[in-house]
Amino acid sequence: QVQLVESGGGLVQARGSLRLSCAASGRTFSSYAMGWFRQDPGKEREFVAAISWTGGNTYYADSVKGRFTISRDNAKNTVYLQMNSLKPKDTAVYYCAAAARGPPSNIYDCDYWGQGTQVTVSS
C-alpha cells in the first residue's frame, strides 16, 4: 500500500508559477514510477507528466511541455511538479499517482492516487 498526499495548490494569476508536491509513505517509493494528472469538473482525468523510478526519464503532455517540470527526490519520498507560465486553462484538480509497471500515460497505468489539490489560474 502507498499513501500519497499532494500539497502546494492554490490561486495564482496567469503567467504565474506554482510548485506542487506529493509526499509518499508506505512501500518503497523508489519502486514506483510517478505521474501527475489533472481533472476539470465534468471532464475526464488527463495525463500531465510522468517520471521514471530513478528520475532519469520524464514525459509530458503536449499542453504543458516547456512550462511544467516533473522531478522526484527518492530520499524524501516526494515527487514535484513545477508549473510556470500558468494559463487559465491549467485550472483543475491535480492528482499524483504511483505506478509499479512504469511511467504512467493514462489512469489505467496507475496503482495508487492522492486526494488531489486544487489549482486555479485567474486571467
Short mmCIF file of C-alpha atoms in Angstrom, two decimals:
data_model
loop_
_atom_site.label_atom_id
_atom_site.label_comp_id
_atom_site.label_asym_id
_atom_site.label_seq_id
_atom_site.Cartn_x
_atom_site.Cartn_y
_atom_site.Cartn_z
CA GLN A 1 0.00 0.00 0.00
CA VAL A 2 1.21 3.51 -0.85
CA GLN A 3 -0.30 6.66 0.57
CA LEU A 4 0.07 9.86 -1.44
CA VAL A 5 -0.61 13.38 -0.18
CA GLU A 6 -0.48 16.37 -2.53
CA SER A 7 0.14 19.96 -1.46
CA GLY A 8 1.02 23.30 -2.99
CA GLY A 9 -2.13 24.10 -4.91
CA GLY A 10 -3.80 27.47 -4.75
CA LEU A 11 -4.90 30.55 -6.64
CA VAL A 12 -2.41 32.21 -8.97
CA GLN A 13 -2.60 34.79 -11.71
CA ALA A 14 -1.96 33.91 -15.32
CA ARG A 15 1.76 33.72 -16.17
CA GLY A 16 2.49 32.91 -12.54
CA SER A 17 4.09 29.80 -11.05
CA LEU A 18 3.26 27.12 -8.52
CA ARG A 19 5.09 24.05 -7.28
CA LEU A 20 3.08 21.01 -6.32
CA SER A 21 4.47 18.36 -4.01
CA CYS A 22 3.35 14.80 -3.46
CA ALA A 23 4.64 13.02 -0.36
CA ALA A 24 4.54 9.23 -0.35
CA SER A 25 4.50 6.81 2.54
CA GLY A 26 4.18 3.07 2.77
CA ARG A 27 6.02 0.79 0.39
CA THR A 28 9.36 1.76 -1.12
CA PHE A 29 8.85 4.97 -3.05
CA SER A 30 11.65 4.27 -5.49
CA SER A 31 9.83 1.11 -6.62
CA TYR A 32 7.20 3.25 -8.31
CA ALA A 33 7.21 5.46 -11.32
CA MET A 34 5.15 8.56 -10.62
CA GLY A 35 2.78 10.73 -12.54
CA TRP A 36 0.69 13.88 -12.32
CA PHE A 37 -2.82 14.07 -13.74
CA ARG A 38 -5.48 16.76 -13.65
CA GLN A 39 -9.24 16.88 -13.86
CA ASP A 40 -11.78 19.59 -14.53
CA PRO A 41 -15.35 19.07 -13.30
CA GLY A 42 -17.30 17.13 -15.89
CA LYS A 43 -14.18 16.09 -17.78
CA GLU A 44 -12.02 13.01 -17.77
CA ARG A 45 -8.84 12.91 -15.75
CA GLU A 46 -5.96 13.67 -18.10
CA PHE A 47 -2.26 12.95 -18.10
CA VAL A 48 0.07 15.84 -17.32
CA ALA A 49 3.54 14.43 -16.64
CA ALA A 50 5.36 11.28 -15.55
CA ILE A 51 8.78 10.31 -14.26
CA SER A 52 10.65 7.03 -14.11
CA TRP A 53 11.77 5.24 -10.97
CA THR A 54 15.16 6.95 -10.78
CA GLY A 55 14.06 10.23 -12.34
CA GLY A 56 16.17 9.70 -15.43
CA ASN A 57 13.23 9.83 -17.83
CA THR A 58 10.38 12.31 -17.91
CA TYR A 59 7.30 12.61 -20.08
CA TYR A 60 4.86 15.46 -20.65
CA ALA A 61 1.54 16.18 -22.24
CA ASP A 62 1.93 18.48 -25.24
CA SER A 63 -0.21 21.10 -23.49
CA VAL A 64 2.35 21.57 -20.69
CA LYS A 65 5.63 20.79 -22.43
CA GLY A 66 8.14 23.57 -21.89
CA ARG A 67 6.15 25.05 -18.99
CA PHE A 68 5.94 22.24 -16.43
CA THR A 69 8.75 20.18 -14.93
CA ILE A 70 8.34 16.94 -13.02
CA SER A 71 11.05 15.80 -10.62
CA ARG A 72 11.46 13.46 -7.69
CA ASP A 73 13.59 13.14 -4.57
CA ASN A 74 13.69 9.49 -3.54
CA ALA A 75 15.47 10.36 -0.29
CA LYS A 76 12.45 12.46 0.69
CA ASN A 77 9.82 10.17 -0.87
CA THR A 78 8.47 13.15 -2.77
CA VAL A 79 7.60 13.99 -6.35
CA TYR A 80 7.22 17.57 -7.55
CA LEU A 81 5.52 19.42 -10.36
CA GLN A 82 6.94 22.86 -11.08
CA MET A 83 4.39 24.82 -13.10
CA ASN A 84 5.48 28.01 -14.83
CA SER A 85 3.74 30.36 -17.23
CA LEU A 86 0.39 29.17 -15.96
CA LYS A 87 -2.71 29.72 -18.05
CA PRO A 88 -6.38 29.79 -17.06
CA LYS A 89 -6.87 26.52 -18.93
CA ASP A 90 -4.48 24.88 -16.45
CA THR A 91 -7.16 25.28 -13.78
CA ALA A 92 -8.04 21.84 -12.42
CA VAL A 93 -7.64 19.48 -9.51
CA TYR A 94 -4.17 17.97 -9.76
CA TYR A 95 -3.56 14.39 -8.65
CA CYS A 96 -0.37 12.48 -8.20
CA ALA A 97 -0.25 8.77 -8.86
CA ALA A 98 2.11 5.85 -8.34
CA ALA A 99 2.61 3.19 -10.99
CA ALA A 100 4.50 -0.04 -10.41
CA ARG A 101 4.80 -1.04 -14.07
CA GLY A 102 6.44 2.12 -15.36
CA PRO A 103 5.79 5.80 -16.05
CA PRO A 104 2.03 6.14 -16.45
CA SER A 105 0.45 7.72 -19.50
CA ASN A 106 -3.18 7.13 -18.56
CA ILE A 107 -5.25 6.50 -15.46
CA TYR A 108 -5.28 2.72 -16.03
CA ASP A 109 -1.50 2.56 -15.60
CA CYS A 110 -1.76 3.85 -12.02
CA ASP A 111 -1.95 1.80 -8.85
CA TYR A 112 -2.37 4.49 -6.18
CA TRP A 113 -3.76 8.01 -6.13
CA GLY A 114 -3.59 11.02 -3.89
CA GLN A 115 -6.63 13.03 -2.89
CA GLY A 116 -5.86 15.94 -5.22
CA THR A 117 -5.02 19.61 -4.83
CA GLN A 118 -6.88 22.47 -6.49
CA VAL A 119 -5.03 24.80 -8.84
CA THR A 120 -6.90 27.88 -10.02
CA VAL A 121 -5.36 30.28 -12.53
CA SER A 122 -7.07 33.62 -12.91
CA SER A 123 -6.86 35.71 -16.07
#
